[in-house]
mmCIF file of N, CA and C in Angstrom:
data_model
loop_
_atom_site.group_PDB
_atom_site.id
_atom_site.type_symbol
_atom_site.label_atom_id
_atom_site.label_comp_id
_atom_site.label_asym_id
_atom_site.label_seq_id
_atom_site.Cartn_x
_atom_site.Cartn_y
_atom_site.Cartn_z
ATOM 1 N N GLN Z 1 104.632 92.234 101.811
ATOM 2 C CA GLN Z 1 105.392 91.208 101.099
ATOM 3 C C GLN Z 1 106.877 91.351 101.443
ATOM 4 N N VAL Z 2 107.466 90.236 101.842
ATOM 5 C CA VAL Z 2 108.873 90.253 102.226
ATOM 6 C C VAL Z 2 109.748 90.159 100.977
ATOM 7 N N GLN Z 3 110.762 91.000 100.938
ATOM 8 C CA GLN Z 3 111.726 90.947 99.841
ATOM 9 C C GLN Z 3 113.133 91.074 100.377
ATOM 10 N N LEU Z 4 114.015 90.250 99.845
ATOM 11 C CA LEU Z 4 115.443 90.353 100.088
ATOM 12 C C LEU Z 4 116.092 90.495 98.723
ATOM 13 N N VAL Z 5 116.846 91.562 98.533
ATOM 14 C CA VAL Z 5 117.448 91.828 97.235
ATOM 15 C C VAL Z 5 118.949 92.008 97.407
ATOM 16 N N GLU Z 6 119.708 91.082 96.816
ATOM 17 C CA GLU Z 6 121.161 91.159 96.879
ATOM 18 C C GLU Z 6 121.709 92.029 95.757
ATOM 19 N N SER Z 7 122.846 92.624 96.022
ATOM 20 C CA SER Z 7 123.547 93.400 95.002
ATOM 21 C C SER Z 7 125.033 93.371 95.308
ATOM 22 N N GLY Z 8 125.819 93.777 94.327
ATOM 23 C CA GLY Z 8 127.252 93.893 94.534
ATOM 24 C C GLY Z 8 128.080 92.778 93.931
ATOM 25 N N GLY Z 9 127.438 91.763 93.389
ATOM 26 C CA GLY Z 9 128.191 90.684 92.770
ATOM 27 C C GLY Z 9 128.817 91.116 91.458
ATOM 28 N N GLY Z 10 129.657 90.257 90.912
ATOM 29 C CA GLY Z 10 130.293 90.565 89.641
ATOM 30 C C GLY Z 10 131.569 89.785 89.462
ATOM 31 N N LEU Z 11 132.358 90.246 88.515
ATOM 32 C CA LEU Z 11 133.641 89.616 88.211
ATOM 33 C C LEU Z 11 134.745 90.354 88.962
ATOM 34 N N VAL Z 12 135.566 89.603 89.671
ATOM 35 C CA VAL Z 12 136.646 90.200 90.440
ATOM 36 C C VAL Z 12 137.887 89.327 90.288
ATOM 37 N N GLN Z 13 139.054 89.947 90.356
ATOM 38 C CA GLN Z 13 140.301 89.203 90.201
ATOM 39 C C GLN Z 13 140.747 88.611 91.540
ATOM 40 N N PRO Z 14 141.480 87.522 91.492
ATOM 41 C CA PRO Z 14 141.995 86.942 92.745
ATOM 42 C C PRO Z 14 142.762 87.972 93.558
ATOM 43 N N GLY Z 15 142.524 87.940 94.875
ATOM 44 C CA GLY Z 15 143.201 88.865 95.769
ATOM 45 C C GLY Z 15 142.475 90.176 95.987
ATOM 46 N N GLU Z 16 141.477 90.453 95.169
ATOM 47 C CA GLU Z 16 140.744 91.707 95.303
ATOM 48 C C GLU Z 16 139.604 91.578 96.320
ATOM 49 N N SER Z 17 138.876 92.686 96.478
ATOM 50 C CA SER Z 17 137.774 92.732 97.446
ATOM 51 C C SER Z 17 136.466 93.018 96.749
ATOM 52 N N LEU Z 18 135.403 92.615 97.426
ATOM 53 C CA LEU Z 18 134.047 92.826 96.912
ATOM 54 C C LEU Z 18 133.118 92.947 98.107
ATOM 55 N N ARG Z 19 132.114 93.777 97.979
ATOM 56 C CA ARG Z 19 131.147 93.933 99.065
ATOM 57 C C ARG Z 19 129.754 93.637 98.539
ATOM 58 N N LEU Z 20 129.120 92.657 99.148
ATOM 59 C CA LEU Z 20 127.741 92.316 98.800
ATOM 60 C C LEU Z 20 126.787 92.992 99.780
ATOM 61 N N SER Z 21 125.646 93.395 99.272
ATOM 62 C CA SER Z 21 124.631 94.008 100.115
ATOM 63 C C SER Z 21 123.301 93.295 99.936
ATOM 64 N N CYS Z 22 122.516 93.293 101.008
ATOM 65 C CA CYS Z 22 121.185 92.694 100.984
ATOM 66 C C CYS Z 22 120.207 93.720 101.537
ATOM 67 N N ALA Z 23 119.353 94.218 100.675
ATOM 68 C CA ALA Z 23 118.319 95.160 101.102
ATOM 69 C C ALA Z 23 117.046 94.393 101.397
ATOM 70 N N THR Z 24 116.443 94.672 102.535
ATOM 71 C CA THR Z 24 115.230 93.956 102.918
ATOM 72 C C THR Z 24 114.052 94.908 102.998
ATOM 73 N N SER Z 25 112.880 94.343 102.859
ATOM 74 C CA SER Z 25 111.643 95.091 103.059
ATOM 75 C C SER Z 25 110.575 94.106 103.496
ATOM 76 N N GLY Z 26 109.617 94.617 104.269
ATOM 77 C CA GLY Z 26 108.525 93.775 104.723
ATOM 78 C C GLY Z 26 108.837 92.928 105.934
ATOM 79 N N LEU Z 27 110.017 93.126 106.529
ATOM 80 C CA LEU Z 27 110.417 92.361 107.714
ATOM 81 C C LEU Z 27 110.413 93.240 108.955
ATOM 82 N N SER Z 28 110.168 92.619 110.106
ATOM 83 C CA SER Z 28 110.529 93.269 111.364
ATOM 84 C C SER Z 28 111.991 92.917 111.571
ATOM 85 N N PHE Z 29 112.865 93.699 110.988
ATOM 86 C CA PHE Z 29 114.252 93.314 110.720
ATOM 87 C C PHE Z 29 114.985 92.789 111.955
ATOM 88 N N ARG Z 30 114.752 93.430 113.099
ATOM 89 C CA ARG Z 30 115.498 93.035 114.292
ATOM 90 C C ARG Z 30 115.123 91.648 114.797
ATOM 91 N N ARG Z 31 114.034 91.082 114.314
ATOM 92 C CA ARG Z 31 113.611 89.738 114.731
ATOM 93 C C ARG Z 31 114.364 88.645 114.000
ATOM 94 N N TYR Z 32 115.196 89.028 113.049
ATOM 95 C CA TYR Z 32 115.789 88.039 112.158
ATOM 96 C C TYR Z 32 117.304 87.977 112.281
ATOM 97 N N ILE Z 33 117.800 86.736 112.316
ATOM 98 C CA ILE Z 33 119.210 86.499 112.078
ATOM 99 C C ILE Z 33 119.427 86.608 110.573
ATOM 100 N N MET Z 34 120.428 87.366 110.187
ATOM 101 C CA MET Z 34 120.762 87.507 108.769
ATOM 102 C C MET Z 34 121.995 86.671 108.457
ATOM 103 N N SER Z 35 121.934 85.982 107.345
ATOM 104 C CA SER Z 35 123.041 85.113 106.955
ATOM 105 C C SER Z 35 123.308 85.271 105.469
ATOM 106 N N TRP Z 36 124.516 84.908 105.102
ATOM 107 C CA TRP Z 36 124.889 84.755 103.700
ATOM 108 C C TRP Z 36 125.216 83.284 103.460
ATOM 109 N N TYR Z 37 124.676 82.769 102.397
ATOM 110 C CA TYR Z 37 124.983 81.425 101.930
ATOM 111 C C TYR Z 37 125.577 81.552 100.530
ATOM 112 N N ARG Z 38 126.195 80.494 100.074
ATOM 113 C CA ARG Z 38 126.653 80.469 98.693
ATOM 114 C C ARG Z 38 126.485 79.067 98.111
ATOM 115 N N GLN Z 39 126.347 79.047 96.820
ATOM 116 C CA GLN Z 39 126.189 77.776 96.127
ATOM 117 C C GLN Z 39 127.124 77.762 94.931
ATOM 118 N N LYS Z 40 128.070 76.851 94.984
ATOM 119 C CA LYS Z 40 129.013 76.686 93.878
ATOM 120 C C LYS Z 40 128.403 75.759 92.844
ATOM 121 N N PRO Z 41 128.891 75.803 91.618
ATOM 122 C CA PRO Z 41 128.352 74.928 90.574
ATOM 123 C C PRO Z 41 128.379 73.458 90.993
ATOM 124 N N ASN Z 42 127.249 72.824 90.856
ATOM 125 C CA ASN Z 42 127.109 71.392 91.154
ATOM 126 C C ASN Z 42 127.372 71.052 92.618
ATOM 127 N N LYS Z 43 127.222 72.024 93.488
ATOM 128 C CA LYS Z 43 127.403 71.800 94.916
ATOM 129 C C LYS Z 43 126.151 72.238 95.667
ATOM 130 N N GLU Z 44 126.025 71.756 96.900
ATOM 131 C CA GLU Z 44 124.912 72.177 97.731
ATOM 132 C C GLU Z 44 125.180 73.579 98.289
ATOM 133 N N ARG Z 45 124.110 74.249 98.635
ATOM 134 C CA ARG Z 45 124.228 75.569 99.235
ATOM 135 C C ARG Z 45 124.903 75.435 100.598
ATOM 136 N N GLU Z 46 125.824 76.339 100.906
ATOM 137 C CA GLU Z 46 126.546 76.284 102.172
ATOM 138 C C GLU Z 46 126.484 77.624 102.894
ATOM 139 N N LEU Z 47 126.500 77.551 104.202
ATOM 140 C CA LEU Z 47 126.482 78.755 105.022
ATOM 141 C C LEU Z 47 127.850 79.421 104.995
ATOM 142 N N VAL Z 48 127.851 80.717 104.772
ATOM 143 C CA VAL Z 48 129.091 81.490 104.774
ATOM 144 C C VAL Z 48 129.287 82.179 106.126
ATOM 145 N N ALA Z 49 128.265 82.862 106.604
ATOM 146 C CA ALA Z 49 128.355 83.574 107.878
ATOM 147 C C ALA Z 49 126.976 84.054 108.295
ATOM 148 N N SER Z 50 126.828 84.317 109.609
ATOM 149 C CA SER Z 50 125.565 84.837 110.146
ATOM 150 C C SER Z 50 125.855 86.007 111.067
ATOM 151 N N VAL Z 51 124.829 86.832 111.284
ATOM 152 C CA VAL Z 51 124.938 87.944 112.224
ATOM 153 C C VAL Z 51 123.622 88.067 112.968
ATOM 154 N N ASN Z 52 123.701 88.192 114.297
ATOM 155 C CA ASN Z 52 122.457 88.270 115.073
ATOM 156 C C ASN Z 52 121.939 89.702 115.119
ATOM 157 N N SER Z 53 120.834 89.880 115.816
ATOM 158 C CA SER Z 53 120.167 91.176 115.810
ATOM 159 C C SER Z 53 120.998 92.268 116.456
ATOM 160 N N ARG Z 54 121.924 91.878 117.322
ATOM 161 C CA ARG Z 54 122.786 92.867 117.975
ATOM 162 C C ARG Z 54 124.028 93.175 117.160
ATOM 163 N N GLY Z 55 124.182 92.496 116.045
ATOM 164 C CA GLY Z 55 125.330 92.752 115.182
ATOM 165 C C GLY Z 55 126.516 91.859 115.426
ATOM 166 N N ALA Z 56 126.352 90.837 116.271
ATOM 167 C CA ALA Z 56 127.448 89.915 116.539
ATOM 168 C C ALA Z 56 127.493 88.845 115.451
ATOM 169 N N ALA Z 57 128.651 88.695 114.847
ATOM 170 C CA ALA Z 57 128.822 87.729 113.766
ATOM 171 C C ALA Z 57 129.167 86.353 114.329
ATOM 172 N N PHE Z 58 128.721 85.324 113.645
ATOM 173 C CA PHE Z 58 129.019 83.974 114.087
ATOM 174 C C PHE Z 58 128.859 83.038 112.889
ATOM 175 N N ASN Z 59 129.224 81.785 113.089
ATOM 176 C CA ASN Z 59 129.056 80.755 112.056
ATOM 177 C C ASN Z 59 129.838 81.023 110.780
ATOM 178 N N TYR Z 60 130.981 81.645 110.887
ATOM 179 C CA TYR Z 60 131.810 81.792 109.682
ATOM 180 C C TYR Z 60 132.268 80.420 109.197
ATOM 181 N N ALA Z 61 132.154 80.191 107.916
ATOM 182 C CA ALA Z 61 132.724 78.981 107.326
ATOM 183 C C ALA Z 61 134.242 79.037 107.469
ATOM 184 N N ASP Z 62 134.849 77.895 107.705
ATOM 185 C CA ASP Z 62 136.305 77.866 107.888
ATOM 186 C C ASP Z 62 137.049 78.473 106.701
ATOM 187 N N SER Z 63 136.500 78.265 105.523
ATOM 188 C CA SER Z 63 137.184 78.715 104.310
ATOM 189 C C SER Z 63 137.196 80.231 104.148
ATOM 190 N N VAL Z 64 136.365 80.952 104.919
ATOM 191 C CA VAL Z 64 136.308 82.411 104.769
ATOM 192 C C VAL Z 64 136.763 83.155 106.012
ATOM 193 N N LYS Z 65 137.058 82.440 107.078
ATOM 194 C CA LYS Z 65 137.485 83.093 108.318
ATOM 195 C C LYS Z 65 138.727 83.935 108.076
ATOM 196 N N GLY Z 66 138.683 85.152 108.585
ATOM 197 C CA GLY Z 66 139.808 86.062 108.412
ATOM 198 C C GLY Z 66 139.800 86.819 107.102
ATOM 199 N N ARG Z 67 138.905 86.444 106.190
ATOM 200 C CA ARG Z 67 138.837 87.133 104.896
ATOM 201 C C ARG Z 67 137.502 87.841 104.684
ATOM 202 N N PHE Z 68 136.430 87.252 105.154
ATOM 203 C CA PHE Z 68 135.086 87.803 104.976
ATOM 204 C C PHE Z 68 134.578 88.374 106.294
ATOM 205 N N ALA Z 69 133.737 89.383 106.200
ATOM 206 C CA ALA Z 69 133.113 89.956 107.393
ATOM 207 C C ALA Z 69 131.656 90.263 107.102
ATOM 208 N N ILE Z 70 130.781 89.733 107.934
ATOM 209 C CA ILE Z 70 129.349 90.000 107.793
ATOM 210 C C ILE Z 70 128.956 91.114 108.756
ATOM 211 N N SER Z 71 128.013 91.938 108.335
ATOM 212 C CA SER Z 71 127.527 93.007 109.193
ATOM 213 C C SER Z 71 126.069 93.307 108.841
ATOM 214 N N ARG Z 72 125.455 94.102 109.681
ATOM 215 C CA ARG Z 72 124.077 94.513 109.429
ATOM 216 C C ARG Z 72 123.872 95.939 109.889
ATOM 217 N N HIS Z 73 122.876 96.587 109.310
ATOM 218 C CA HIS Z 73 122.521 97.953 109.701
ATOM 219 C C HIS Z 73 121.038 97.927 110.016
ATOM 220 N N ASN Z 74 120.709 97.960 111.307
ATOM 221 C CA ASN Z 74 119.320 97.773 111.715
ATOM 222 C C ASN Z 74 118.418 98.940 111.333
ATOM 223 N N VAL Z 75 118.963 100.126 111.214
ATOM 224 C CA VAL Z 75 118.135 101.268 110.824
ATOM 225 C C VAL Z 75 117.814 101.182 109.335
ATOM 226 N N GLU Z 76 118.809 100.889 108.543
ATOM 227 C CA GLU Z 76 118.600 100.778 107.093
ATOM 228 C C GLU Z 76 118.007 99.429 106.710
ATOM 229 N N GLU Z 77 118.029 98.464 107.649
ATOM 230 C CA GLU Z 77 117.491 97.117 107.424
ATOM 231 C C GLU Z 77 118.199 96.435 106.261
ATOM 232 N N THR Z 78 119.510 96.461 106.354
ATOM 233 C CA THR Z 78 120.347 95.821 105.344
ATOM 234 C C THR Z 78 121.377 94.924 106.012
ATOM 235 N N ALA Z 79 121.896 94.014 105.239
ATOM 236 C CA ALA Z 79 123.011 93.166 105.666
ATOM 237 C C ALA Z 79 124.070 93.204 104.577
ATOM 238 N N SER Z 80 125.319 93.040 104.989
ATOM 239 C CA SER Z 80 126.416 93.118 104.028
ATOM 240 C C SER Z 80 127.403 91.988 104.256
ATOM 241 N N LEU Z 81 128.148 91.695 103.219
ATOM 242 C CA LEU Z 81 129.244 90.731 103.315
ATOM 243 C C LEU Z 81 130.455 91.353 102.631
ATOM 244 N N GLN Z 82 131.442 91.698 103.423
ATOM 245 C CA GLN Z 82 132.697 92.211 102.889
ATOM 246 C C GLN Z 82 133.600 91.029 102.602
ATOM 247 N N MET Z 83 134.011 90.918 101.352
ATOM 248 C CA MET Z 83 134.826 89.794 100.906
ATOM 249 C C MET Z 83 136.204 90.314 100.526
ATOM 250 N N ASN Z 84 137.212 89.898 101.246
ATOM 251 C CA ASN Z 84 138.588 90.327 100.966
ATOM 252 C C ASN Z 84 139.435 89.135 100.536
ATOM 253 N N SER Z 85 140.490 89.428 99.833
ATOM 254 C CA SER Z 85 141.428 88.380 99.397
ATOM 255 C C SER Z 85 140.702 87.200 98.771
ATOM 256 N N VAL Z 86 139.829 87.504 97.836
ATOM 257 C CA VAL Z 86 139.035 86.427 97.235
ATOM 258 C C VAL Z 86 139.923 85.529 96.379
ATOM 259 N N ASN Z 87 139.464 84.309 96.211
ATOM 260 C CA ASN Z 87 140.154 83.366 95.341
ATOM 261 C C ASN Z 87 139.119 82.623 94.511
ATOM 262 N N SER Z 88 139.600 81.796 93.611
ATOM 263 C CA SER Z 88 138.687 81.143 92.669
ATOM 264 C C SER Z 88 137.672 80.249 93.378
ATOM 265 N N ASP Z 89 138.025 79.758 94.556
ATOM 266 C CA ASP Z 89 137.114 78.907 95.305
ATOM 267 C C ASP Z 89 135.917 79.681 95.868
ATOM 268 N N ASP Z 90 135.983 80.997 95.818
ATOM 269 C CA ASP Z 90 134.858 81.823 96.273
ATOM 270 C C ASP Z 90 133.830 82.048 95.173
ATOM 271 N N THR Z 91 134.122 81.585 93.984
ATOM 272 C CA THR Z 91 133.172 81.721 92.886
ATOM 273 C C THR Z 91 131.904 80.941 93.201
ATOM 274 N N ALA Z 92 130.774 81.646 93.215
ATOM 275 C CA ALA Z 92 129.503 81.027 93.594
ATOM 276 C C ALA Z 92 128.388 82.044 93.421
ATOM 277 N N VAL Z 93 127.176 81.554 93.529
ATOM 278 C CA VAL Z 93 126.023 82.451 93.685
ATOM 279 C C VAL Z 93 125.823 82.655 95.182
ATOM 280 N N TYR Z 94 125.763 83.902 95.599
ATOM 281 C CA TYR Z 94 125.640 84.247 97.015
ATOM 282 C C TYR Z 94 124.203 84.661 97.309
ATOM 283 N N PHE Z 95 123.654 84.077 98.369
ATOM 284 C CA PHE Z 95 122.264 84.307 98.744
ATOM 285 C C PHE Z 95 122.176 84.942 100.129
ATOM 286 N N CYS Z 96 121.290 85.874 100.256
ATOM 287 C CA CYS Z 96 120.959 86.474 101.543
ATOM 288 C C CYS Z 96 119.809 85.687 102.161
ATOM 289 N N ASN Z 97 119.885 85.486 103.465
ATOM 290 C CA ASN Z 97 118.871 84.700 104.178
ATOM 291 C C ASN Z 97 118.463 85.415 105.450
ATOM 292 N N ALA Z 98 117.184 85.405 105.741
ATOM 293 C CA ALA Z 98 116.662 85.960 106.992
ATOM 294 C C ALA Z 98 115.894 84.863 107.709
ATOM 295 N N ARG Z 99 116.226 84.639 108.958
ATOM 296 C CA ARG Z 99 115.557 83.592 109.744
ATOM 297 C C ARG Z 99 115.113 84.183 111.080
ATOM 298 N N ALA Z 100 113.811 84.032 111.376
ATOM 299 C CA ALA Z 100 113.267 84.601 112.601
ATOM 300 C C ALA Z 100 113.855 83.903 113.818
ATOM 301 N N VAL Z 101 114.137 84.675 114.851
ATOM 302 C CA VAL Z 101 114.709 84.094 116.067
ATOM 303 C C VAL Z 101 113.659 83.746 117.097
ATOM 304 N N ASP Z 102 112.443 84.262 116.916
ATOM 305 C CA ASP Z 102 111.378 83.928 117.842
ATOM 306 C C ASP Z 102 110.057 83.970 117.107
ATOM 307 N N GLY Z 103 108.991 83.568 117.819
ATOM 308 C CA GLY Z 103 107.689 83.552 117.176
ATOM 309 C C GLY Z 103 107.587 82.448 116.147
ATOM 310 N N PRO Z 104 106.643 82.568 115.232
ATOM 311 C CA PRO Z 104 106.459 81.538 114.208
ATOM 312 C C PRO Z 104 107.731 81.376 113.379
ATOM 313 N N PRO Z 105 108.080 80.138 113.021
ATOM 314 C CA PRO Z 105 109.293 79.943 112.210
ATOM 315 C C PRO Z 105 109.118 80.547 110.832
ATOM 316 N N GLU Z 106 109.958 81.488 110.512
ATOM 317 C CA GLU Z 106 109.913 82.157 109.226
ATOM 318 C C GLU Z 106 111.320 82.246 108.672
ATOM 319 N N GLU Z 107 111.422 82.032 107.379
ATOM 320 C CA GLU Z 107 112.712 82.099 106.718
ATOM 321 C C GLU Z 107 112.501 82.606 105.302
ATOM 322 N N TYR Z 108 113.379 83.507 104.897
ATOM 323 C CA TYR Z 108 113.257 84.109 103.573
ATOM 324 C C TYR Z 108 114.611 84.122 102.891
ATOM 325 N N TRP Z 109 114.546 84.068 101.561
ATOM 326 C CA TRP Z 109 115.754 84.054 100.741
ATOM 327 C C TRP Z 109 115.688 85.139 99.670
ATOM 328 N N GLY Z 110 116.852 85.647 99.334
ATOM 329 C CA GLY Z 110 116.963 86.505 98.169
ATOM 330 C C GLY Z 110 117.129 85.660 96.919
ATOM 331 N N GLN Z 111 117.228 86.346 95.791
ATOM 332 C CA GLN Z 111 117.318 85.638 94.519
ATOM 333 C C GLN Z 111 118.746 85.242 94.173
ATOM 334 N N GLY Z 112 119.714 85.794 94.895
ATOM 335 C CA GLY Z 112 121.111 85.460 94.679
ATOM 336 C C GLY Z 112 121.829 86.444 93.777
ATOM 337 N N THR Z 113 123.129 86.540 93.996
ATOM 338 C CA THR Z 113 123.974 87.368 93.147
ATOM 339 C C THR Z 113 125.246 86.591 92.823
ATOM 340 N N GLN Z 114 125.629 86.624 91.569
ATOM 341 C CA GLN Z 114 126.770 85.838 91.108
ATOM 342 C C GLN Z 114 128.079 86.554 91.432
ATOM 343 N N VAL Z 115 129.005 85.819 92.022
ATOM 344 C CA VAL Z 115 130.366 86.305 92.224
ATOM 345 C C VAL Z 115 131.300 85.367 91.473
ATOM 346 N N THR Z 116 132.094 85.935 90.593
ATOM 347 C CA THR Z 116 133.048 85.153 89.819
ATOM 348 C C THR Z 116 134.439 85.711 90.053
ATOM 349 N N VAL Z 117 135.324 84.850 90.524
ATOM 350 C CA VAL Z 117 136.701 85.255 90.775
ATOM 351 C C VAL Z 117 137.567 84.628 89.693
ATOM 352 N N SER Z 118 138.140 85.492 88.866
ATOM 353 C CA SER Z 118 138.929 84.997 87.746
ATOM 354 C C SER Z 118 139.885 86.077 87.272
ATOM 355 N N SER Z 119 141.041 85.649 86.825
ATOM 356 C CA SER Z 119 141.996 86.600 86.259
ATOM 357 C C SER Z 119 141.818 86.683 84.749
#
């Protein structure tokens, strides 16, 4: 059974940093592109960033470029999102996503973790 479990969300003040983690199980981890998405209240889910199996990051949303960094650890089978200089516009539920790069199309989601930026 595939599981993606996010952690690290919470309440943070503007300008501070936060690190989200996504622990996976049941995946052939290296077969998957890992991504972080977020969903703001009353908005559609949007892509924040992706990282390929070799650890190269891509698809950063314009609003997070230079502030957020996505990474993965293939041995531990985890993905992370380092969030720096957060602002109120970063308030959202953040979701971890795994999408297979080959073979049968497979995609999995975590349950999400709430990030609230407020003073």
